[in-house]
Short mmCIF file of C-alpha atoms in Angstrom, two decimals:
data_model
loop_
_atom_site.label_atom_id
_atom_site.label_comp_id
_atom_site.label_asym_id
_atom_site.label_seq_id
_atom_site.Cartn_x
_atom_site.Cartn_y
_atom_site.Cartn_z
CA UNK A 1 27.14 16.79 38.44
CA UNK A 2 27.11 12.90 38.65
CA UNK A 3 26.67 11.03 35.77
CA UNK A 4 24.90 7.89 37.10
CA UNK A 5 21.69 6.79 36.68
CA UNK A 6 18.93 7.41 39.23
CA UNK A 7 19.03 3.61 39.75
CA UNK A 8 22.95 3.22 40.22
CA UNK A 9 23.96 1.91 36.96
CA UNK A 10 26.60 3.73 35.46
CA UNK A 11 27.04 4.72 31.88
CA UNK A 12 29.82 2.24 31.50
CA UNK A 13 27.65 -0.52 32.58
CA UNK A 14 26.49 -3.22 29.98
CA UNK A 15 22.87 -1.68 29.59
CA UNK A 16 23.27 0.26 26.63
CA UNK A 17 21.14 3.19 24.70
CA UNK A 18 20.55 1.16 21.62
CA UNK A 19 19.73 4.07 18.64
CA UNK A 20 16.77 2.12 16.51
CA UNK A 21 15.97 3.57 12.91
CA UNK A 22 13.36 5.14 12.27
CA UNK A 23 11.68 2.30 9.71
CA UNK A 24 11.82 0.28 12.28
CA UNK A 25 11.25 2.16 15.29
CA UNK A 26 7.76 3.25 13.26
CA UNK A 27 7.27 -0.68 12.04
CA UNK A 28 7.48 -2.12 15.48
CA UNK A 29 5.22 1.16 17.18
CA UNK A 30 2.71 0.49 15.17
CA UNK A 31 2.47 -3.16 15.50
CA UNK A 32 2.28 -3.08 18.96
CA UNK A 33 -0.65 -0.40 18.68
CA UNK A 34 -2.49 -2.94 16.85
CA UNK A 35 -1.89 -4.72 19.61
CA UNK A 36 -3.01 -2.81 22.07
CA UNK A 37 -6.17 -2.16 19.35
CA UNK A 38 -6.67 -6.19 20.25
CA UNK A 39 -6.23 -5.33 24.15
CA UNK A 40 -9.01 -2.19 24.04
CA UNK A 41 -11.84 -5.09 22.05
CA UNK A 42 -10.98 -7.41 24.78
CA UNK A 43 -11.16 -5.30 28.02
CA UNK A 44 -14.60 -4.16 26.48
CA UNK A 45 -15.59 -7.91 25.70
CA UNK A 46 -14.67 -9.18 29.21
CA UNK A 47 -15.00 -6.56 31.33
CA UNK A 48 -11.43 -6.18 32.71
CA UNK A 49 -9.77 -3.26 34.33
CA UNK A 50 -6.23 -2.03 34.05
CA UNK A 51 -4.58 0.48 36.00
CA UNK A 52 -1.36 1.70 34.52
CA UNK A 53 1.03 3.99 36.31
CA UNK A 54 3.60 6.21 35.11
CA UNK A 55 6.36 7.60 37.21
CA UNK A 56 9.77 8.83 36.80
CA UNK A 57 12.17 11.92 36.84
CA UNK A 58 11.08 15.04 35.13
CA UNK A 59 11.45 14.77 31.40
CA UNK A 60 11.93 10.80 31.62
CA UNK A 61 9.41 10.39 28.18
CA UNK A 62 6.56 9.22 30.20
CA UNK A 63 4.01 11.33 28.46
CA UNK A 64 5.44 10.73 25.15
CA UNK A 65 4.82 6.91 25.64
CA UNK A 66 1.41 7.30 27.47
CA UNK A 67 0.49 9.60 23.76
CA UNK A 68 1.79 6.31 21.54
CA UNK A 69 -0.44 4.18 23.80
CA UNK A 70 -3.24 5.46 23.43
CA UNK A 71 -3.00 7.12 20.07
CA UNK A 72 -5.34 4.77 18.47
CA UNK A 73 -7.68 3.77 21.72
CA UNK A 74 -10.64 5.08 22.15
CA UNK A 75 -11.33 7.80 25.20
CA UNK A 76 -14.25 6.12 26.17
CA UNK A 77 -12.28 3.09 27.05
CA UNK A 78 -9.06 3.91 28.00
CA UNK A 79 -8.62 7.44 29.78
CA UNK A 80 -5.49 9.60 30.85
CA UNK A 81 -5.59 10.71 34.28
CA UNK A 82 -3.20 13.88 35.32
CA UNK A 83 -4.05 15.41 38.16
CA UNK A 84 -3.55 18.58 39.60
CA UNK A 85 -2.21 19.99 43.14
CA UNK A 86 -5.08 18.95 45.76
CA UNK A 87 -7.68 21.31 46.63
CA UNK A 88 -7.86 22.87 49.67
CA UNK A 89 -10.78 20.55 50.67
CA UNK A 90 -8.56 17.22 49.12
CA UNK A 91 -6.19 18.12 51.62
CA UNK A 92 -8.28 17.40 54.26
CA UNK A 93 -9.76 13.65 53.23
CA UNK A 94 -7.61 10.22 53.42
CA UNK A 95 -4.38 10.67 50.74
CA UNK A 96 -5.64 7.91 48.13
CA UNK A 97 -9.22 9.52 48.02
CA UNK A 98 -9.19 11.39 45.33
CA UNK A 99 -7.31 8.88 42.81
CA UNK A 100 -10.12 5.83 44.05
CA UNK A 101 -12.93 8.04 42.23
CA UNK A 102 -10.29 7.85 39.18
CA UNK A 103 -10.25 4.02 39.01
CA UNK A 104 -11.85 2.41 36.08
CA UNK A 105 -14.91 0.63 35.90
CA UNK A 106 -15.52 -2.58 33.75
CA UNK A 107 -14.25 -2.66 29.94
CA UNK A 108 -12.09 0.44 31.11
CA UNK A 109 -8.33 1.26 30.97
CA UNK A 110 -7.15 4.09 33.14
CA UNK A 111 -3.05 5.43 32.50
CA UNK A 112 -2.09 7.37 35.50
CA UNK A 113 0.38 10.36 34.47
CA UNK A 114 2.37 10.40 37.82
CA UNK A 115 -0.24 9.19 40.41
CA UNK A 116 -0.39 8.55 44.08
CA UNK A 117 3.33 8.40 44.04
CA UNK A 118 2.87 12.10 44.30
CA UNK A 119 3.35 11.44 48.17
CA UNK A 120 6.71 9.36 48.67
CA UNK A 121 8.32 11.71 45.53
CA UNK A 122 7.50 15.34 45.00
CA UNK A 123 5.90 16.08 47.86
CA UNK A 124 8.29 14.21 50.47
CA UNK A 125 10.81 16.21 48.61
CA UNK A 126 9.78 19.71 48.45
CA UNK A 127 8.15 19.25 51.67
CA UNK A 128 5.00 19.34 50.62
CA UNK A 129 4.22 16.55 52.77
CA UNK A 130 5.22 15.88 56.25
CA UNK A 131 7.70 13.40 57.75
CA UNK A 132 4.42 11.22 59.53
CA UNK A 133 2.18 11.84 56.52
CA UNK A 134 4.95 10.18 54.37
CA UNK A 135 5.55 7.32 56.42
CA UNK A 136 1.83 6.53 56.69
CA UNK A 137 1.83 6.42 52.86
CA UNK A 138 4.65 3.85 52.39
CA UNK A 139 2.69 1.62 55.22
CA UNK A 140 -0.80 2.41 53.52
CA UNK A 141 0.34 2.19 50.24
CA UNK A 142 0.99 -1.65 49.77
CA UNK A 143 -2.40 -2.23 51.30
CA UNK A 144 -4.38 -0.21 49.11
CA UNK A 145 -2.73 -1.58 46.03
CA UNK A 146 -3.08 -5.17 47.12
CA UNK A 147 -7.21 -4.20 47.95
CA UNK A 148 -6.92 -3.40 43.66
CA UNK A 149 -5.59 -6.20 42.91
CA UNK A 150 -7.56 -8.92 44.79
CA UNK A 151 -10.72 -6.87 43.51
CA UNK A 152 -9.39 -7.92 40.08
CA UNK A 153 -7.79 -4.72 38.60
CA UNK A 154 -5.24 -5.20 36.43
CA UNK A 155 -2.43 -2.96 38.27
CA UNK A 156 0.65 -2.34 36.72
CA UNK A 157 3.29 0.33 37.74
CA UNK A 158 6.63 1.49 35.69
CA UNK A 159 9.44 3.90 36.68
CA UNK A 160 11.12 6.03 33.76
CA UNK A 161 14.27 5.57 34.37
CA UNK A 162 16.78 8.80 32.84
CA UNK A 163 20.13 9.79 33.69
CA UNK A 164 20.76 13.42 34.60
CA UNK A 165 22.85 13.89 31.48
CA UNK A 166 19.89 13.47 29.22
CA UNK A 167 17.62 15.07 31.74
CA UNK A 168 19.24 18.17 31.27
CA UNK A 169 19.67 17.88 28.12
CA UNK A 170 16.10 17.47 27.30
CA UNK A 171 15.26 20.56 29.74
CA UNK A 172 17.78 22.78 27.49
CA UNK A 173 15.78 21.99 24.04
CA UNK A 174 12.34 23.25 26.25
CA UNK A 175 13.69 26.51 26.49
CA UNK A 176 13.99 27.01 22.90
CA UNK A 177 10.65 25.47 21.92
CA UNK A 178 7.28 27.62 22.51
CA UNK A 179 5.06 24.52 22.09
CA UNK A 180 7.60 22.79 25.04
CA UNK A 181 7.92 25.37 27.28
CA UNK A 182 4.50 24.83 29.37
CA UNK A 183 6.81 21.23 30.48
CA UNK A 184 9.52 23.03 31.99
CA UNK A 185 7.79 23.56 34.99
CA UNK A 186 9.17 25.62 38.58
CA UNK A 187 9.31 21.89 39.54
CA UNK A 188 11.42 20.68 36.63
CA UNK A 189 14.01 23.51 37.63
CA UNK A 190 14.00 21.98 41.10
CA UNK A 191 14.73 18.69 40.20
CA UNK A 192 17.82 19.36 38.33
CA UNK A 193 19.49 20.73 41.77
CA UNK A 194 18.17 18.26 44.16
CA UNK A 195 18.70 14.92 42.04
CA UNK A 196 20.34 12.71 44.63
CA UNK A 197 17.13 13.88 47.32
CA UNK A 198 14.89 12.34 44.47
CA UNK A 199 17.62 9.45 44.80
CA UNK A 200 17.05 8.92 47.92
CA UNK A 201 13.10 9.36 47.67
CA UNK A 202 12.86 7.06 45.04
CA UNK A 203 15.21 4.33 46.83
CA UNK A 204 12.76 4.22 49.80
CA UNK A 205 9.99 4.25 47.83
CA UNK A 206 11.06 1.09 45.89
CA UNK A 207 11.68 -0.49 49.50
CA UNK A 208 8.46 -0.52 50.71
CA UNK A 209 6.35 -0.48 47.75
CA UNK A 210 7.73 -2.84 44.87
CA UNK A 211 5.96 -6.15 46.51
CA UNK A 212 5.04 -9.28 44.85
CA UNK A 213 1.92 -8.14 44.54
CA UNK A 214 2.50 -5.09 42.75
CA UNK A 215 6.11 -5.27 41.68
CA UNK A 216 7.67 -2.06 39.90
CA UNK A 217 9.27 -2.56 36.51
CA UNK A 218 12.13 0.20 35.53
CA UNK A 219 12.18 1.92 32.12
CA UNK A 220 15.62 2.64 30.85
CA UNK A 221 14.63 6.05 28.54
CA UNK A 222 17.63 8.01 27.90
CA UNK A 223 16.16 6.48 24.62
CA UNK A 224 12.65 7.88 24.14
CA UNK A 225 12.17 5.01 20.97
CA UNK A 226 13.65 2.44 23.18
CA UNK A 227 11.75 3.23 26.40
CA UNK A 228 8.59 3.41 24.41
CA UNK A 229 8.93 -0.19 22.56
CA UNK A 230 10.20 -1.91 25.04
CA UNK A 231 7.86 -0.56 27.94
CA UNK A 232 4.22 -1.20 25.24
CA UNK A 233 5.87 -4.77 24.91
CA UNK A 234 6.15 -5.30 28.29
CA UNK A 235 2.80 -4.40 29.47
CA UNK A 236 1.12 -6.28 26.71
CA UNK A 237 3.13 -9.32 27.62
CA UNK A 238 1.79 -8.85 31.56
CA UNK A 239 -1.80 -8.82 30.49
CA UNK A 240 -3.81 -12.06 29.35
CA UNK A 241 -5.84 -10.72 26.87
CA UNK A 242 -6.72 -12.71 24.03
CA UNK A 243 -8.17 -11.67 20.96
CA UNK A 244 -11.66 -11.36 20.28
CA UNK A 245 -13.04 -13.39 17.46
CA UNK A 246 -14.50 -10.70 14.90
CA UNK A 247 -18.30 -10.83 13.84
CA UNK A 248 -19.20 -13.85 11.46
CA UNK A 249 -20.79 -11.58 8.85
CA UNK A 250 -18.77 -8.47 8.06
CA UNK A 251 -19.65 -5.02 8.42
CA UNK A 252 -21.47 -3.43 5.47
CA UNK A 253 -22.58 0.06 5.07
CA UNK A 254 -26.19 0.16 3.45
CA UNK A 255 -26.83 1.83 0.12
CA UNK A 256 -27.80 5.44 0.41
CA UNK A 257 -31.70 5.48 0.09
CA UNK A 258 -32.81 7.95 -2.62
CA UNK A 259 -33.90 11.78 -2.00
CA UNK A 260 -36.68 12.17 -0.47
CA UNK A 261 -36.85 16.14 -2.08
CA UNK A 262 -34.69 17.34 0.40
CA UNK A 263 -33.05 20.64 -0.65
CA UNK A 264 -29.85 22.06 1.31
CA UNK A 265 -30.07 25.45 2.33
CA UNK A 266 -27.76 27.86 0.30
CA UNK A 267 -24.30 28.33 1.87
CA UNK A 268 -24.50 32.22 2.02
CA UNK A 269 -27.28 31.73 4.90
CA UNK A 270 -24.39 29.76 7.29
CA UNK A 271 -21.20 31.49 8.22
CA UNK A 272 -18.37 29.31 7.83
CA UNK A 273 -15.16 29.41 9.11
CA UNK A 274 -12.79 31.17 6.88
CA UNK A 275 -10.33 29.15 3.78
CA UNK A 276 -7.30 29.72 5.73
CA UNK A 277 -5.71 26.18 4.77
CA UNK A 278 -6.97 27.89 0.67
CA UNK A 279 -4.66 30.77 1.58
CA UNK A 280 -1.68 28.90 2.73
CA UNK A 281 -1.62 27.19 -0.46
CA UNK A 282 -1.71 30.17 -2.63
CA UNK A 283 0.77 31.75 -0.26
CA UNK A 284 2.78 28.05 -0.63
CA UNK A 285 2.25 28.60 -4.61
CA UNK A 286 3.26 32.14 -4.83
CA UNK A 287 6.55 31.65 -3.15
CA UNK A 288 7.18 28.56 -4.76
CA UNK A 289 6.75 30.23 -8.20
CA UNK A 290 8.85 33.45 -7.15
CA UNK A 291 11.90 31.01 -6.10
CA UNK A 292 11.95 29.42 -9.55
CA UNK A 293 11.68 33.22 -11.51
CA UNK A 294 15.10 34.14 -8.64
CA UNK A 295 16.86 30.83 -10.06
CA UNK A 296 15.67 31.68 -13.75
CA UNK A 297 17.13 34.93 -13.61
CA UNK A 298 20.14 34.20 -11.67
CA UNK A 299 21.16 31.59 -14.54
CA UNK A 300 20.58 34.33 -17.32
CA UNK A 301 22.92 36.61 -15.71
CA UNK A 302 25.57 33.92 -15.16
CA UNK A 303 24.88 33.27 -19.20
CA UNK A 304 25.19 36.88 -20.22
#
């Protein structure tokens, strides 16, 4: 196994995993969600759409940075879009078809967990797609990106960039984790032993898809903390939102009016959910108190 990166820069190279503390890894996150806070109050102000695409090897930290962008959005304005394997009947209309019904509408953000991309990676591939059907994606695919952007969409596209080091590394800590596993896909297997045909894949996808228009930016993530920052700080810098002057009176609430006789019905007529989180507690309590009687009586008998 090759230890290069998917993009040909080798680990001796001068781009280097920088390891960022955890202060200020959590600092600098959070100031750039209240930046992206800013960025949600002006798409809804202005109207704008943005179109942000994720791609990248298997276990690159894409969805880990599409979760920390939108942690603190709201799903009515900006929405994740994952789809699955086409339908029988999707396989039958024009390739972009079912992502256009995806696209946002005004005030909306849409984040594309792998996308359209589908065609020239995974499915050129595994041969999921033939060798016409991928060619007349790479000429389409320019087109039909440069049709978003002169409609005004805010499109921008960003490869997660890991070397197969990490990769594997990451797929190793999957298998011992039961609320990782569902990630290590039949796919994810695959694309440990044919790395260099994703090479290759991904090579001639750049070639005939990272235009002026709508240029690819690459994602160094063998550091999940770096990939995230820097990747949130880029696509804030790419978008010209300003922000939104706030209302000139400030939000009050408005005093409780008084009871009008209302009378709550007893809580023995609803069935509620049982006090499991009460339980845990005592059970938290009880152990808690039975460690302290061990110590106590382990520190007589050393006395005695």
């Amino acid at each position: 196994m090759s230890h290069k990166k998917e993009n040909g820069i080798s680990e001796a190279d001068e781009i280097k995993v920088q390891k960022i503390p955890n202060k200020v890894y959590e600092a600098e996150l959070y100031r750039l969600q209240g930046e992206l806070g800013k960025l949600q109050t002006w798409v809804k102000a202005t109207g704008a759409r943005i179109v942000v695409i994720f791609e990248g090897r298997d276990a690159a930290g894409k969805g880990g940075t599409i979760k920390r962008m939108t942690e603190y959005l709201s799903p009515r304005v900006a929405r994740i879009v994952a789809l699955p394997k086409p339908t029988e009947r999707q396989e039958t209309q024009w390739y972009f078809q079912r992502y256009i019904e995806h696209l946002p509408a005004a005030g909306e953000i849409v984040l594309f967990d792998r996308s359209w991309y589908n065609r020239a990676g995974v499915e050129k591939v595994m041969g999921f797609a033939r060798p016409d059907q991928v060619q007349l994606f790479m000429r389409q695919c320019p087109i039909f990106e440069q049709m978003l952007v002169e409609d005004g969409i805010y499109l921008r596209k960003y490869w997660f960039s890991v070397s197969d080091k990490v990769q594997y590394k990451r797929f190793k800590s999957r298998l011992g984790d039961p609320l990782r596993q569902w990630k290590l896909s039949p796919m994810d297997l695959e694309s440990i032993t044919r790395w260099e045909d994703y090479s290759r894949a991904k090579d001639d996808m750049m070639v005939h898809t990272d235009t002026s228009v709508a240029p690819w930016h690459h994602v160094l993530s063998d550091s999940k903390k770096q990939a995230r920052l820097n990747m949130i700080h880029h696509f804030l810098s790419s978008i010209p939102y300003t922000e939104i002057e706030k209302q000139a009176e400030p939000i009050k609430l408005p005093p409780r009016p008084d009871s009008s006789g209302y009378v709550r019905p007893s809580v023995a007529v609803s069935k509620y959910v049982p006090d499991f989180a009460g339980d845990v507690v005592k059970q938290h309590k009880k152990k808690k108190l039975a460690g302290k009687e061990e110590d106590l009586k382990k520190y007589r008998d050393k006395e005695n």
